Amino acid sequence: MKSYIAFTTKEFTEQLRTHKALIMFTVFLLFGIMNPVTAKLTPIILEMFMPEGVEITLGDPTALDSWAQFFKNIPQMGIFVLAIVFNGLMANEFTKGTLINILTKGLSRSTVILSKFSMAILLWTASYILCFAVSYGYTIYFWSNDIVYNLLFAVFVLWLFGVLIISLLLFGGVLFKNSYGSLLLTGTTVVIMFLINIVPILQKYNPVLLSSSNMDLLTGKMQPSDFTASIIVTTALTMTFIVVAIPIFNKKRI
Amino acid sequence: MTDLSQLIEYLPFLIPIFALELILAITALVHVLKHPTYKFGNKAFWVVIVLFIQIIGPVVYFIFGKGNE
């Protein structure tokens, strides 16, 4: 336990010194501001650039438009930034050989995996909450949030999807020992999940549901109970990736 | 509505966005100048990237351009 805390602290220091924490926080903070801004400004910009005489009727933006931006930007750009920032999580240790010293001093290999996993989750959670809080603040400042259902649940399922991506990045890093392999595995898995999504019966079990159907939750078209199967599958997958990563890492040469 | 009053209405957005971009650009600029080893490119190249490409420039520098010491 002592070594776990020490190694996790070391991981945080590393994220600070390599400016990765800074990138996560600023980019997600910017997303948080941009979501309501885009919703608010789109009609005005369209009006400005419309040629004379062309009439289009756009309803006034509502809180739903702001959240639509949120659930469009975070699954795409947000998850992309997450993958870029954390793709070297395991791989850099292999390529730089920085683990050799601590592992020969007796740190267990499972501690390395678990520490890195918890550090990445904490950093992702913190920046995600920051993004959500800022979006929420601006949204209630401009509009009424009364028409929005299940907001916290929709935000939670997207967070869970992010955790799945982190576990995939970690698993890929252990498996291929370089950052391209880690990114490739994550990318391929996401593509496969989208392909599976074509089959209607499998849709409700697919983790992709957590990042693509959030707006249906907000409008009340879907209920939280529709997500149960997908949440169970996602949690199981996340745990499997981490549990399987440990024995694979034990066999790898550093 | 005049342009000026429209601008003032959007200040609650514009100031934080501008401040965040400035923080990123300046941190990256200081790092570029203090650590003159890069994975590729030279100092002038990274100074231009970091200062003139907003948000993406500093992020690209920290993830891909920064040299390992």
Coordinates of C-alpha atoms in Angstrom, one line a residue:
Chain A
M1 CA 0.0 0.0 0.0
K2 CA 2.9 2.3 0.9
S3 CA 4.6 1.7 -2.4
Y4 CA 1.3 2.2 -4.2
I5 CA 0.8 5.7 -2.7
A6 CA 4.5 6.6 -3.3
F7 CA 4.3 5.5 -7.0
T8 CA 1.0 7.2 -7.6
T9 CA 2.4 10.5 -6.1
K10 CA 5.4 10.1 -8.5
E11 CA 3.0 9.7 -11.4
F12 CA 1.2 12.9 -10.5
T13 CA 4.5 14.8 -10.3
E14 CA 5.4 13.4 -13.7
Q15 CA 2.1 14.6 -15.2
L16 CA 2.7 18.1 -13.7
R17 CA 6.3 18.3 -14.8
T18 CA 5.6 17.1 -18.4
H19 CA 2.8 19.7 -18.6
K20 CA 0.2 17.0 -19.3
A21 CA -2.0 18.0 -16.4
L22 CA -1.9 21.6 -17.7
I23 CA -2.9 20.5 -21.1
M24 CA -5.8 18.4 -19.8
F25 CA -7.1 21.1 -17.6
T26 CA -6.8 24.0 -20.0
V27 CA -8.2 22.1 -23.0
F28 CA -11.2 20.8 -21.0
L29 CA -11.8 24.2 -19.5
L30 CA -11.8 25.7 -23.0
F31 CA -14.3 23.0 -24.1
G32 CA -16.4 23.9 -21.1
I33 CA -16.6 27.5 -22.2
M34 CA -16.9 26.8 -25.9
N35 CA -20.0 24.5 -25.6
P36 CA -22.5 27.2 -24.5
V37 CA -20.8 29.8 -26.6
T38 CA -21.2 27.8 -29.8
A39 CA -24.9 27.2 -28.9
K40 CA -25.4 30.9 -28.2
L41 CA -23.5 32.3 -31.1
T42 CA -24.5 30.0 -34.0
P43 CA -27.8 31.7 -34.9
I44 CA -26.1 35.2 -34.7
I45 CA -23.2 34.1 -36.9
L46 CA -25.5 32.5 -39.4
E47 CA -27.6 35.7 -39.6
M48 CA -24.4 37.8 -40.1
F49 CA -23.1 35.7 -43.0
M50 CA -26.5 35.1 -44.8
P51 CA -26.7 36.9 -48.1
E52 CA -29.3 39.7 -48.3
G53 CA -32.8 38.5 -48.8
V54 CA -32.3 34.9 -47.7
E55 CA -34.5 34.0 -44.8
I56 CA -33.9 31.1 -42.5
T57 CA -35.9 30.5 -39.5
L58 CA -33.9 29.3 -36.5
G59 CA -35.5 28.8 -33.1
D60 CA -33.8 30.6 -30.2
P61 CA -31.1 28.4 -28.7
T62 CA -32.0 26.5 -25.5
A63 CA -30.1 24.7 -22.8
L64 CA -30.5 21.6 -24.9
D65 CA -28.4 23.1 -27.7
S66 CA -25.7 23.8 -25.2
W67 CA -25.7 20.2 -23.9
A68 CA -25.8 19.0 -27.5
Q69 CA -22.5 20.8 -28.0
F70 CA -21.2 19.2 -24.8
F71 CA -22.1 15.7 -25.8
K72 CA -20.8 16.3 -29.3
N73 CA -17.4 17.8 -28.4
I74 CA -16.4 15.6 -25.4
P75 CA -16.9 12.2 -27.1
Q76 CA -15.0 13.4 -30.2
M77 CA -12.4 16.0 -29.3
G78 CA -12.3 15.3 -25.6
I79 CA -11.7 11.6 -25.9
F80 CA -9.2 12.3 -28.7
V81 CA -7.2 14.7 -26.4
L82 CA -7.4 12.0 -23.6
A83 CA -5.9 9.4 -25.9
I84 CA -3.2 11.7 -27.1
V85 CA -2.2 12.7 -23.6
F86 CA -2.2 9.2 -22.1
N87 CA -0.9 7.1 -25.1
G88 CA 2.6 7.1 -23.7
L89 CA 1.5 6.1 -20.2
M90 CA 3.1 2.7 -20.3
A91 CA 5.0 3.0 -23.6
N92 CA 7.4 5.8 -22.4
E93 CA 8.5 3.6 -19.5
F94 CA 9.5 0.9 -21.9
T95 CA 11.3 3.1 -24.4
K96 CA 13.1 5.1 -21.8
G97 CA 13.9 2.1 -19.5
T98 CA 12.9 4.2 -16.5
L99 CA 11.1 1.3 -14.7
I100 CA 14.2 -0.9 -14.5
N101 CA 15.6 0.7 -11.3
I102 CA 12.4 0.8 -9.3
L103 CA 11.3 -2.8 -10.3
T104 CA 14.7 -4.2 -9.3
K105 CA 14.3 -2.5 -6.0
G106 CA 11.3 -4.6 -5.3
L107 CA 8.2 -2.6 -6.5
S108 CA 5.6 -5.1 -7.7
R109 CA 4.6 -4.9 -11.3
S110 CA 0.9 -4.9 -10.5
T111 CA 1.4 -1.7 -8.4
V112 CA 2.8 0.0 -11.5
I113 CA -0.3 -0.8 -13.5
L114 CA -2.8 0.1 -10.8
S115 CA -1.0 3.3 -9.9
K116 CA -0.9 4.5 -13.5
F117 CA -4.6 3.5 -14.0
S118 CA -5.8 5.4 -10.9
M119 CA -3.7 8.4 -11.7
A120 CA -5.1 8.6 -15.2
I121 CA -8.7 8.2 -13.9
L122 CA -8.2 10.9 -11.3
L123 CA -6.8 13.4 -13.9
W124 CA -9.6 12.5 -16.4
T125 CA -12.2 12.9 -13.6
A126 CA -10.9 16.2 -12.5
S127 CA -10.7 17.8 -15.9
Y128 CA -14.1 16.3 -16.9
I129 CA -15.8 17.7 -13.8
L130 CA -14.1 21.1 -14.5
C131 CA -15.5 21.1 -18.0
F132 CA -18.9 20.1 -16.9
A133 CA -19.0 22.7 -14.1
V134 CA -18.1 25.5 -16.5
S135 CA -20.6 24.4 -19.1
Y136 CA -23.3 24.1 -16.4
G137 CA -22.5 27.5 -15.0
Y138 CA -22.8 29.2 -18.4
T139 CA -25.8 27.2 -19.4
I140 CA -27.9 28.2 -16.4
Y141 CA -26.6 31.8 -16.8
F142 CA -28.2 32.0 -20.2
W143 CA -31.1 29.6 -20.2
S144 CA -33.3 27.6 -18.0
N145 CA -32.2 24.1 -17.3
D146 CA -35.7 22.9 -16.5
I147 CA -36.3 21.2 -19.9
V148 CA -33.3 18.9 -19.4
Y149 CA -33.8 15.3 -17.9
N150 CA -31.2 12.9 -16.4
L151 CA -28.3 15.4 -16.9
L152 CA -26.1 13.9 -14.2
F153 CA -26.6 10.4 -15.4
A154 CA -25.8 11.3 -19.0
V155 CA -22.6 13.0 -17.8
F156 CA -21.7 9.9 -15.7
V157 CA -22.1 7.4 -18.5
L158 CA -19.8 9.5 -20.8
W159 CA -17.2 9.6 -17.9
L160 CA -17.4 5.8 -17.8
F161 CA -16.7 5.6 -21.5
G162 CA -13.6 7.7 -20.8
V163 CA -12.4 5.2 -18.2
L164 CA -12.8 2.4 -20.7
I165 CA -10.6 4.3 -23.1
I166 CA -7.9 4.8 -20.4
S167 CA -7.9 1.1 -19.6
L168 CA -7.6 0.3 -23.4
L169 CA -4.6 2.7 -23.7
L170 CA -2.9 1.1 -20.7
F171 CA -3.6 -2.4 -22.0
G172 CA -2.3 -1.5 -25.5
G173 CA 0.8 0.1 -24.0
V174 CA 1.6 -3.1 -22.1
L175 CA 0.9 -5.3 -25.0
F176 CA 2.9 -3.5 -27.7
K177 CA 5.4 -1.6 -25.6
N178 CA 5.1 1.5 -27.7
S179 CA 2.7 4.4 -27.9
Y180 CA 1.6 3.8 -31.5
G181 CA 0.5 0.3 -30.6
S182 CA -1.4 1.7 -27.7
L183 CA -3.2 4.3 -29.9
L184 CA -3.8 1.8 -32.7
L185 CA -5.4 -0.8 -30.3
T186 CA -7.6 1.9 -28.8
G187 CA -8.6 3.2 -32.3
T188 CA -9.3 -0.2 -33.7
T189 CA -11.4 -1.2 -30.7
V190 CA -13.5 2.0 -31.0
V191 CA -14.0 1.3 -34.7
I192 CA -15.0 -2.3 -34.0
M193 CA -17.5 -1.1 -31.4
F194 CA -19.0 1.3 -34.0
L195 CA -19.2 -1.5 -36.5
I196 CA -21.0 -3.7 -33.9
N197 CA -23.4 -0.8 -33.4
I198 CA -24.9 -1.5 -36.9
V199 CA -26.6 -4.7 -35.5
P200 CA -29.7 -3.4 -33.7
I201 CA -29.9 -6.2 -31.2
L202 CA -26.4 -5.6 -29.9
Q203 CA -26.8 -1.8 -29.6
K204 CA -27.9 -1.8 -26.0
Y205 CA -24.9 -3.9 -24.9
N206 CA -22.4 -1.8 -26.8
P207 CA -20.2 0.6 -24.8
V208 CA -20.6 3.1 -27.7
L209 CA -24.1 3.7 -26.4
L210 CA -22.6 5.5 -23.4
S211 CA -21.0 8.2 -25.6
S212 CA -23.5 8.5 -28.4
S213 CA -27.0 8.4 -26.9
N214 CA -26.6 11.0 -24.1
M215 CA -28.9 13.5 -25.9
D216 CA -31.7 11.0 -25.9
L217 CA -31.4 10.8 -22.2
L218 CA -31.6 14.6 -21.9
T219 CA -34.7 14.9 -24.0
G220 CA -36.3 12.0 -22.2
K221 CA -36.4 9.7 -25.2
M222 CA -34.4 7.1 -23.3
Q223 CA -34.4 6.2 -19.7
P224 CA -31.4 5.4 -17.4
S225 CA -32.6 1.8 -17.3
D226 CA -31.9 1.5 -21.0
F227 CA -28.2 1.9 -20.3
T228 CA -27.9 -0.8 -17.6
A229 CA -26.7 -3.5 -20.0
S230 CA -24.1 -1.2 -21.6
I231 CA -22.8 0.0 -18.3
I232 CA -22.3 -3.6 -17.1
V233 CA -20.5 -4.5 -20.3
T234 CA -18.3 -1.4 -20.1
T235 CA -17.3 -2.0 -16.5
A236 CA -16.6 -5.6 -17.1
L237 CA -14.4 -4.7 -20.2
T238 CA -12.5 -2.1 -18.2
M239 CA -11.8 -4.5 -15.4
T240 CA -10.8 -7.3 -17.8
F241 CA -8.3 -5.1 -19.6
I242 CA -6.7 -4.1 -16.3
V243 CA -6.7 -7.6 -14.8
V244 CA -5.3 -9.1 -18.1
A245 CA -2.7 -6.3 -18.4
I246 CA -1.0 -7.4 -15.1
P247 CA 0.0 -11.0 -16.1
I248 CA 1.1 -9.8 -19.5
F249 CA 3.2 -7.1 -18.0
N250 CA 4.7 -9.7 -15.6
K251 CA 6.0 -11.6 -18.6
K252 CA 7.4 -8.6 -20.5
R253 CA 11.1 -7.8 -20.6
I254 CA 11.6 -4.3 -19.4
Chain B
M1 CA -27.5 46.7 -31.7
T2 CA -24.1 48.2 -32.2
D3 CA -21.0 46.1 -32.5
L4 CA -19.5 47.5 -29.2
S5 CA -22.5 46.6 -27.1
Q6 CA -22.5 43.2 -28.7
L7 CA -18.8 42.8 -27.8
I8 CA -19.5 43.8 -24.2
E9 CA -22.3 41.2 -23.9
Y10 CA -19.8 38.5 -24.8
L11 CA -17.0 39.6 -22.5
P12 CA -17.9 36.9 -19.9
F13 CA -16.9 34.3 -22.5
L14 CA -14.1 36.2 -24.3
I15 CA -12.0 37.1 -21.3
P16 CA -11.6 33.5 -19.9
I17 CA -11.0 32.0 -23.4
F18 CA -8.4 34.7 -24.1
A19 CA -6.8 34.2 -20.7
L20 CA -6.6 30.4 -21.1
E21 CA -5.0 30.7 -24.5
L22 CA -2.5 33.2 -23.2
I23 CA -1.6 30.9 -20.3
L24 CA -1.0 28.0 -22.6
A25 CA 1.0 30.1 -25.1
I26 CA 3.2 31.7 -22.5
T27 CA 4.0 28.4 -20.6
A28 CA 4.9 26.8 -23.9
L29 CA 7.0 29.8 -25.0
V30 CA 9.0 29.8 -21.8
H31 CA 9.6 26.1 -22.1
V32 CA 10.7 26.4 -25.8
L33 CA 13.2 29.1 -24.9
K34 CA 14.6 27.4 -21.8
H35 CA 14.9 23.9 -23.3
P36 CA 16.5 24.2 -26.7
T37 CA 16.4 20.5 -27.6
Y38 CA 13.4 19.3 -29.6
K39 CA 12.4 16.0 -31.2
F40 CA 12.3 17.9 -34.5
G41 CA 12.3 21.5 -35.7
N42 CA 14.3 24.3 -34.3
K43 CA 13.8 27.1 -31.8
A44 CA 12.4 29.7 -34.3
F45 CA 10.0 27.1 -35.7
W46 CA 8.5 26.2 -32.3
V47 CA 8.3 29.8 -31.2
V48 CA 6.1 30.6 -34.3
I49 CA 4.0 27.5 -33.8
V50 CA 3.4 28.1 -30.1
L51 CA 2.6 31.8 -30.5
F52 CA 0.5 31.8 -33.6
I53 CA -1.5 28.6 -33.6
Q54 CA -3.9 29.0 -30.7
I55 CA -4.4 26.1 -28.3
I56 CA -3.3 23.4 -30.8
G57 CA 0.2 24.9 -31.1
P58 CA 1.2 24.6 -27.4
V59 CA -0.5 21.2 -27.1
V60 CA 1.4 19.8 -30.1
Y61 CA 4.6 21.2 -28.7
F62 CA 4.2 19.6 -25.3
I63 CA 3.1 16.2 -26.6
F64 CA 5.2 15.8 -29.8
G65 CA 7.9 18.5 -30.0
K66 CA 9.4 18.6 -26.5
G67 CA 12.8 16.9 -26.3
N68 CA 13.7 14.3 -23.7
E69 CA 16.4 15.3 -21.3

